[in-house]
Short mmCIF file of C-alpha atoms and ligand atoms in Angstrom, two decimals:
data_model
loop_
_atom_site.label_atom_id
_atom_site.label_comp_id
_atom_site.label_asym_id
_atom_site.label_seq_id
_atom_site.Cartn_x
_atom_site.Cartn_y
_atom_site.Cartn_z
CA MET A 1 95.82 166.03 30.03
CA LYS A 2 96.32 166.42 33.66
CA ILE A 3 94.84 162.76 34.58
CA GLY A 4 94.77 161.17 37.92
CA ILE A 5 94.89 157.30 38.28
CA VAL A 6 93.96 155.22 41.05
CA CYS A 7 95.16 151.31 41.64
CA TYR A 8 95.34 148.49 43.37
CA PRO A 9 99.25 148.86 43.19
CA THR A 10 100.23 145.31 43.24
CA PHE A 11 101.69 142.30 40.51
CA GLY A 12 97.46 141.75 39.91
CA GLY A 13 96.14 142.58 35.86
CA SER A 14 94.39 145.37 37.02
CA GLY A 15 97.75 147.01 38.24
CA VAL A 16 99.73 146.49 36.15
CA VAL A 17 97.05 147.73 33.06
CA ALA A 18 96.84 151.19 34.74
CA THR A 19 100.48 151.26 35.92
CA GLU A 20 101.76 150.68 31.69
CA LEU A 21 98.53 153.07 31.04
CA GLY A 22 99.65 155.71 32.78
CA LYS A 23 103.82 155.20 31.85
CA ALA A 24 102.67 155.29 27.94
CA LEU A 25 100.34 158.52 28.63
CA ALA A 26 103.25 159.93 30.31
CA ASP A 27 105.61 159.52 27.44
CA ARG A 28 103.03 160.68 25.21
CA GLY A 29 102.97 163.75 27.19
CA HIS A 30 100.57 163.68 29.44
CA GLN A 31 100.85 164.11 32.58
CA VAL A 32 100.05 161.03 35.08
CA HIS A 33 99.42 161.30 38.64
CA PHE A 34 99.49 157.81 40.38
CA VAL A 35 97.01 157.92 43.86
CA THR A 36 97.28 154.86 45.93
CA TYR A 37 98.57 152.97 49.05
CA ASN A 38 102.15 151.65 47.57
CA GLN A 39 104.24 152.34 44.47
CA PRO A 40 102.82 150.59 41.95
CA ALA A 41 104.64 147.13 41.37
CA ARG A 42 105.32 147.86 37.18
CA LEU A 43 106.46 151.98 38.43
CA ASP A 44 110.29 151.88 38.13
CA LEU A 45 110.73 154.23 35.11
CA PHE A 46 111.31 157.04 35.73
CA SER A 47 109.73 160.04 34.00
CA GLU A 48 109.28 163.75 34.01
CA ASN A 49 105.34 163.68 33.58
CA LEU A 50 105.36 160.27 35.55
CA PHE A 51 103.79 161.74 39.43
CA TYR A 52 103.26 159.40 42.92
CA HIS A 53 101.16 160.59 45.66
CA GLU A 54 100.63 157.81 48.57
CA VAL A 55 97.84 157.26 50.33
CA SER A 56 98.52 156.60 54.12
CA VAL A 57 95.85 155.15 56.02
CA SER A 58 95.87 156.27 59.98
CA ASN A 59 95.01 154.00 62.45
CA TYR A 60 93.17 154.20 65.37
CA PRO A 61 92.57 151.63 68.02
CA LEU A 62 88.43 152.36 67.73
CA PHE A 63 88.99 150.89 63.66
CA ASP A 64 88.88 147.22 63.01
CA PHE A 65 88.39 148.13 59.31
CA PRO A 66 91.15 151.16 58.70
CA PRO A 67 88.86 153.79 56.34
CA TYR A 68 90.81 153.42 53.12
CA GLU A 69 88.37 154.96 50.75
CA LEU A 70 87.82 157.93 52.91
CA ALA A 71 91.62 157.97 52.49
CA LEU A 72 91.60 157.57 49.26
CA ALA A 73 88.90 160.00 48.78
CA SER A 74 90.53 162.93 50.85
CA ARG A 75 94.17 161.88 49.42
CA LEU A 76 91.94 162.37 45.80
CA VAL A 77 90.60 166.16 46.69
CA ASP A 78 93.94 167.49 47.21
CA VAL A 79 95.51 166.10 44.50
CA VAL A 80 92.35 167.20 42.37
CA ARG A 81 92.78 170.20 43.89
CA PHE A 82 96.31 171.31 43.78
CA GLU A 83 97.98 169.56 41.27
CA LYS A 84 94.59 171.03 38.51
CA LEU A 85 93.36 167.29 36.61
CA ASP A 86 91.64 167.61 33.83
CA VAL A 87 90.26 163.52 35.48
CA LEU A 88 90.40 160.95 37.38
CA HIS A 89 90.76 156.67 36.22
CA VAL A 90 90.11 154.63 38.73
CA HIS A 91 90.36 150.72 37.72
CA TYR A 92 88.17 148.84 39.80
CA ALA A 93 84.84 149.57 41.02
CA ILE A 94 85.33 148.48 44.40
CA PRO A 95 86.25 150.96 46.05
CA HIS A 96 87.91 153.07 44.15
CA ALA A 97 84.64 154.17 42.15
CA SER A 98 82.82 155.05 45.16
CA ALA A 99 86.04 156.67 46.48
CA ALA A 100 86.00 159.33 43.31
CA PHE A 101 82.88 159.30 43.77
CA MET A 102 83.30 161.19 46.98
CA ALA A 103 86.14 163.11 45.73
CA LYS A 104 83.99 164.90 43.14
CA GLN A 105 81.30 165.73 46.07
CA ILE A 106 83.79 167.36 48.00
CA LEU A 107 85.25 169.39 45.35
CA ALA A 108 81.68 170.70 43.41
CA THR A 109 81.95 172.59 47.28
CA TYR A 110 84.89 174.16 46.15
CA GLY A 111 83.95 174.76 42.81
CA ILE A 112 85.93 172.10 40.70
CA ASP A 113 84.09 169.68 38.52
CA ILE A 114 86.21 166.49 38.15
CA PRO A 115 84.51 163.74 35.62
CA PHE A 116 85.61 160.65 36.53
CA VAL A 117 86.31 157.24 34.19
CA THR A 118 85.90 153.77 35.52
CA THR A 119 87.40 150.94 34.70
CA LEU A 120 85.80 147.31 35.22
CA HIS A 121 88.36 144.58 35.16
CA GLY A 122 86.66 141.31 36.58
CA THR A 123 85.83 139.95 39.89
CA ASP A 124 85.09 143.87 40.61
CA ILE A 125 82.18 142.98 38.68
CA THR A 126 81.79 138.57 38.22
CA LEU A 127 82.57 137.45 41.93
CA VAL A 128 82.64 140.97 44.37
CA GLY A 129 80.35 142.96 43.42
CA LYS A 130 77.73 141.12 42.65
CA ASP A 131 77.92 139.60 46.24
CA ARG A 132 75.45 141.44 48.02
CA THR A 133 77.82 143.02 50.11
CA TYR A 134 78.37 145.36 48.26
CA ASN A 135 76.09 145.45 45.02
CA PRO A 136 74.09 148.23 46.05
CA VAL A 137 77.30 150.53 46.00
CA VAL A 138 78.96 149.22 42.94
CA THR A 139 75.35 149.07 40.85
CA PHE A 140 75.55 153.13 42.28
CA SER A 141 79.20 154.08 42.04
CA ILE A 142 79.03 152.65 38.21
CA ASN A 143 75.76 154.85 37.50
CA LYS A 144 77.74 157.97 39.04
CA SER A 145 80.78 157.34 36.77
CA ASP A 146 81.64 159.94 34.01
CA GLY A 147 82.49 157.12 31.88
CA VAL A 148 82.64 153.41 32.24
CA THR A 149 84.95 150.83 30.32
CA ALA A 150 85.13 147.62 30.37
CA VAL A 151 87.84 144.97 29.26
CA SER A 152 86.00 142.68 27.24
CA GLU A 153 82.47 142.47 25.26
CA HIS A 154 81.63 139.79 28.12
CA LEU A 155 82.39 141.95 30.84
CA ARG A 156 80.52 144.16 29.52
CA LYS A 157 77.53 141.85 29.13
CA ASP A 158 77.77 140.32 32.77
CA THR A 159 78.13 144.00 34.29
CA TYR A 160 75.04 144.89 32.40
CA ASP A 161 73.64 140.79 33.10
CA PHE A 162 74.49 141.46 37.07
CA PHE A 163 73.58 145.12 37.70
CA ASP A 164 71.09 147.43 36.81
CA ILE A 165 73.36 149.53 35.13
CA GLN A 166 72.01 152.69 32.88
CA ASN A 167 75.01 154.31 31.95
CA GLU A 168 76.94 153.18 28.70
CA ILE A 169 79.46 150.95 29.18
CA LYS A 170 82.61 150.83 26.57
CA VAL A 171 84.57 148.09 26.08
CA ILE A 172 88.36 149.49 25.40
CA PRO A 173 90.35 145.46 25.82
CA ASN A 174 93.76 145.40 27.50
CA PHE A 175 96.53 145.84 25.67
CA ILE A 176 100.04 145.09 25.41
CA ASP A 177 103.16 146.85 24.89
CA LEU A 178 105.20 145.19 21.68
CA ASN A 179 108.10 146.71 22.05
CA ARG A 180 108.83 145.14 25.51
CA PHE A 181 107.64 142.30 25.31
CA SER A 182 109.69 141.00 21.85
CA LEU A 183 112.50 139.75 23.02
CA LYS A 184 115.39 137.55 22.39
CA PRO A 185 115.36 133.83 24.08
CA LYS A 186 118.09 133.86 26.00
CA ASP A 187 119.29 130.55 25.41
CA HIS A 188 121.35 129.99 28.03
CA PHE A 189 118.42 130.61 30.45
CA ARG A 190 116.38 128.11 28.20
CA LYS A 191 119.48 125.31 28.68
CA ALA A 192 119.35 126.24 32.58
CA ILE A 193 115.33 125.12 32.91
CA ALA A 194 115.29 122.20 29.84
CA PRO A 195 119.27 121.05 29.59
CA ASN A 196 117.92 118.31 27.62
CA GLY A 197 115.65 120.41 25.00
CA GLU A 198 112.51 119.82 27.06
CA LYS A 199 109.41 121.53 26.14
CA ILE A 200 108.78 124.11 28.68
CA LEU A 201 105.02 124.82 29.70
CA VAL A 202 104.54 128.25 32.10
CA HIS A 203 101.93 129.29 34.30
CA THR A 204 101.74 132.72 35.79
CA SER A 205 99.15 134.02 38.16
CA ASN A 206 98.53 135.67 41.91
CA PHE A 207 97.91 131.85 42.78
CA ARG A 208 93.70 132.36 43.46
CA LYS A 209 91.07 129.76 43.29
CA VAL A 210 89.81 131.17 40.41
CA LYS A 211 93.42 130.58 38.55
CA ARG A 212 92.57 126.95 39.01
CA THR A 213 96.51 126.49 39.63
CA GLU A 214 95.85 122.59 40.82
CA ASP A 215 94.73 122.06 37.42
CA VAL A 216 97.92 123.64 35.81
CA VAL A 217 99.73 120.61 37.28
CA LYS A 218 97.43 118.27 36.31
CA ILE A 219 97.95 119.19 33.45
CA PHE A 220 101.52 119.11 33.28
CA ALA A 221 101.64 115.98 34.83
CA GLU A 222 99.65 114.39 31.88
CA VAL A 223 101.59 116.03 29.71
CA VAL A 224 104.95 114.81 30.74
CA LYS A 225 103.95 111.70 30.35
CA GLU A 226 104.00 111.83 26.64
CA VAL A 227 106.45 114.80 26.21
CA PRO A 228 109.21 115.75 27.74
CA ALA A 229 109.24 118.82 29.44
CA ARG A 230 109.48 120.88 32.32
CA LEU A 231 106.78 123.78 33.99
CA LEU A 232 107.18 127.07 35.24
CA MET A 233 105.04 128.24 38.29
CA VAL A 234 105.59 131.96 38.48
CA GLY A 235 103.65 134.29 40.78
CA ASP A 236 102.69 133.41 44.54
CA GLY A 237 99.64 133.64 46.40
CA GLY A 238 96.92 131.28 48.82
CA GLU A 239 97.04 128.38 46.66
CA ARG A 240 100.47 128.03 45.50
CA SER A 241 101.71 125.10 48.96
CA GLY A 242 98.52 123.69 47.67
CA CYS A 243 100.22 122.75 43.97
CA GLU A 244 103.28 122.63 45.41
CA GLN A 245 101.78 119.23 47.37
CA LEU A 246 99.84 118.07 44.77
CA ALA A 247 102.94 117.74 42.22
CA ARG A 248 104.80 115.71 45.16
CA ASP A 249 101.54 113.67 44.84
CA LEU A 250 102.09 113.45 41.52
CA GLY A 251 105.20 112.01 41.53
CA VAL A 252 106.45 115.47 38.99
CA ALA A 253 107.91 118.07 41.80
CA ASP A 254 111.23 117.04 40.52
CA GLN A 255 109.33 118.74 36.58
CA ILE A 256 108.64 121.41 37.94
CA ARG A 257 110.10 125.25 39.53
CA PHE A 258 107.30 127.75 41.48
CA LEU A 259 109.72 131.17 41.51
CA GLY A 260 107.40 133.20 43.08
CA LYS A 261 106.59 136.91 42.06
CA GLN A 262 109.14 137.70 39.14
CA ASP A 263 109.37 141.36 37.08
CA ALA A 264 110.97 140.80 34.14
CA ILE A 265 108.14 138.16 33.19
CA GLU A 266 108.99 138.84 29.79
CA GLU A 267 112.35 136.91 29.81
CA ILE A 268 110.07 133.89 31.89
CA LEU A 269 108.03 134.40 28.92
CA SER A 270 110.45 134.26 25.87
CA VAL A 271 111.65 130.73 26.69
CA SER A 272 108.65 128.75 27.30
CA ASP A 273 106.77 126.93 24.59
CA LEU A 274 103.33 126.88 26.38
CA PHE A 275 101.49 129.20 28.47
CA LEU A 276 97.94 127.48 30.56
CA MET A 277 95.73 128.89 31.87
CA PRO A 278 92.53 126.88 33.55
CA SER A 279 90.74 129.70 34.98
CA GLN A 280 87.15 129.80 36.66
CA SER A 281 87.16 133.62 36.04
CA GLU A 282 88.48 135.65 33.22
CA SER A 283 87.81 138.49 31.99
CA PHE A 284 90.45 139.21 29.68
CA GLY A 285 93.79 137.17 30.36
CA LEU A 286 96.03 139.41 30.47
CA ALA A 287 99.26 137.20 31.43
CA ALA A 288 97.88 134.81 28.71
CA LEU A 289 98.22 137.78 26.19
CA GLU A 290 101.79 138.58 27.72
CA ALA A 291 101.96 135.14 26.98
CA MET A 292 101.16 135.36 23.51
CA ALA A 293 103.00 138.89 23.07
CA CYS A 294 106.89 136.13 23.24
CA LYS A 295 104.98 133.93 20.70
CA VAL A 296 103.82 131.49 23.58
CA PRO A 297 100.40 129.41 21.82
CA VAL A 298 97.56 129.80 24.96
CA ILE A 299 95.90 126.28 26.49
CA SER A 300 93.11 128.12 28.44
CA SER A 301 89.60 127.80 29.78
CA ASN A 302 86.75 128.71 27.80
CA THR A 303 85.17 131.00 30.17
CA GLY A 304 84.34 135.02 29.88
CA GLY A 305 86.74 137.33 28.07
CA LEU A 306 88.84 134.84 27.11
CA PRO A 307 87.77 133.36 23.61
CA GLU A 308 87.84 137.09 22.31
CA LEU A 309 91.76 136.28 22.93
CA ASN A 310 92.27 132.90 22.26
CA VAL A 311 91.41 131.85 19.13
CA ASP A 312 90.50 128.37 18.77
CA GLY A 313 92.39 125.61 17.04
CA GLU A 314 94.74 129.33 15.65
CA THR A 315 96.41 130.59 18.76
CA GLY A 316 95.68 127.89 21.41
CA PHE A 317 93.09 126.07 22.11
CA LEU A 318 89.70 126.39 24.58
CA LYS A 319 88.41 124.32 27.25
CA ASP A 320 85.39 123.95 29.60
CA VAL A 321 86.67 124.70 32.57
CA GLY A 322 87.89 121.88 34.76
CA ASP A 323 88.53 119.92 31.36
CA VAL A 324 92.04 118.64 32.68
CA LYS A 325 92.12 116.01 30.58
CA GLY A 326 91.22 117.86 27.30
CA MET A 327 93.63 120.70 27.74
CA ALA A 328 96.80 117.91 28.62
CA GLU A 329 96.03 116.36 25.06
CA ALA A 330 95.43 119.76 23.30
CA ALA A 331 98.43 120.05 25.32
CA ILE A 332 99.84 117.23 23.90
CA HIS A 333 99.23 118.30 19.84
CA ILE A 334 100.51 121.61 20.17
CA LEU A 335 104.34 120.36 21.34
CA GLN A 336 104.73 116.70 19.96
CA ASP A 337 105.07 118.63 16.55
CA ASP A 338 107.50 121.09 15.76
CA ASP A 339 106.21 122.40 13.03
CA ARG A 340 102.93 122.61 13.89
CA LEU A 341 103.95 123.99 17.22
CA ASN A 342 106.09 126.73 15.22
CA THR A 343 102.53 127.51 13.37
CA PHE A 344 100.77 128.04 17.13
CA LYS A 345 103.24 130.55 17.74
CA GLU A 346 103.18 132.68 14.56
CA ASN A 347 99.56 132.84 15.04
CA ALA A 348 99.98 133.72 18.96
CA LEU A 349 101.75 136.38 18.38
CA ALA A 350 99.97 137.74 14.45
CA ARG A 351 97.24 137.94 17.74
CA ALA A 352 98.65 140.13 20.21
CA LYS A 353 99.95 142.44 17.46
CA VAL A 354 95.77 143.60 17.43
CA PHE A 355 95.83 144.71 20.72
CA ASP A 356 99.13 146.92 20.70
CA LEU A 357 99.44 149.75 22.98
CA GLN A 358 99.98 151.58 19.56
CA ASN A 359 96.47 150.97 18.86
CA ILE A 360 94.76 150.81 21.90
CA LEU A 361 96.47 154.24 24.26
CA PRO A 362 94.07 156.39 21.63
CA GLU A 363 90.83 154.60 22.25
CA TYR A 364 91.46 155.58 25.93
CA GLU A 365 92.61 159.46 25.15
CA ASN A 366 89.86 159.81 22.87
CA TYR A 367 87.65 158.65 25.45
CA TYR A 368 89.08 160.88 28.65
CA MET A 369 88.48 164.16 25.31
CA GLN A 370 84.74 162.67 25.54
CA VAL A 371 84.66 162.43 28.63
CA ILE A 372 85.36 165.55 29.92
CA GLU A 373 84.09 167.94 26.56
CA ARG A 374 80.15 165.71 28.13
CA SER A 375 81.29 167.28 31.65
CA LYS A 376 81.76 170.68 30.63
CA ALA A 377 79.34 170.54 28.12
CA GLY A 378 76.58 169.37 31.41
CA LYS A 379 78.05 172.25 33.97
O1 LIG B 401 89.57 140.36 38.89
C1 LIG B 401 90.61 139.63 39.42
O2 LIG B 401 90.87 138.54 39.24
C2 LIG B 401 91.84 140.48 39.46
C3 LIG B 401 91.72 141.93 38.41
C4 LIG B 401 93.02 142.32 39.30
O3 LIG B 401 93.35 143.30 39.32
O4 LIG B 401 94.60 141.36 38.85
O5 LIG B 401 92.07 140.83 37.21
C5 LIG B 401 90.78 141.03 36.49
O6 LIG B 401 91.47 142.33 35.49
C6 LIG B 401 93.01 141.75 34.32
C7 LIG B 401 93.23 143.15 33.79
O7 LIG B 401 92.04 144.11 32.98
C8 LIG B 401 91.61 140.73 33.45
O8 LIG B 401 93.09 140.13 32.68
C9 LIG B 401 91.84 139.25 34.44
O9 LIG B 401 91.15 138.63 32.98
C10 LIG B 401 90.65 139.90 35.39
N1 LIG B 401 90.77 138.81 36.31
C11 LIG B 401 89.82 137.49 36.39
O10 LIG B 401 88.36 138.11 35.18
C12 LIG B 401 89.43 137.37 37.57
#
């Protein structure tokens, strides 16, 4: 198949899923064309089946807001026409689904029928999408998509609850490339972070409010009273400096390292003992799955799709959003006993295997084929 992929080319979860999916499809022999405003962060491998088409938004003094969606739609028209794509797959509804719809309409005037699949990732539904600013366009473009997928059952339900959707939504959960994430921990790296055998806690995110990163620091400040530990804060965003200040206020700044954005996340996770994800809202929690694939148990909130991934009492613990005390107690419970910690680690890896790329990739391939067939039959 020839597949066009549209996504945010950043370290955000939807961009990571889209890029890893594209790379895996290319490995399976499909031709994959990324259409984005920058080279996607994880599109690092060269493959004869991978192509990248940049969307450049030309500016003009009249535009306070350069019309990215129109530039994207125009680029999609060109790429579909000249590369003869079979299907478009857009990740994150806003504004990708409406741009794909516009491109589809324009392509019809050239006699080209291109189906498009929209994958809903999270805040495109739960936060931004349901806001009245975007709701009518999001509703329309989901209903006009030739296929719609959501990354968890919970997100699927939210979509039906928040919008007037007639289209069928298929759940295809996020996935992990276990080969990439099963690294042998590097002892020297672990020693550099925790020279006296301290336990290593880790958090990775884009440090937006929805991630409740201050809770991570507060949980750690409780844990470190009972268990010698270090905390690695990976990623960057608006909440980072507030977290750094909080760490100083709580007297734990020396035990925390803010590492900023990192490419080789698997190297950091593979030396870690416990992952913290106290998010306000999380449709799936890809970062937690990456941790589990590296044998790291997870203390998370019980919001959104997290209970579909993290099994309470088995792969970690789930607590109410904002329950810092409960999360700290759960963390201490796991970390205080090495045998217990090892059991949770094994369980985390076993659970991650359910989401192995090899299991999930065929679901996308079959779905594309169904959508293409349906679209041809409807002609
Ligand atoms: O919604 C966001 O925060 C952005 C989005 C992204 O593009 O980074 O993250 C969402 O998609 C990820 C991949 O499917 C999920 O693992 C995240 O749980 C989800 N984030 C939220 O729901 C907050």
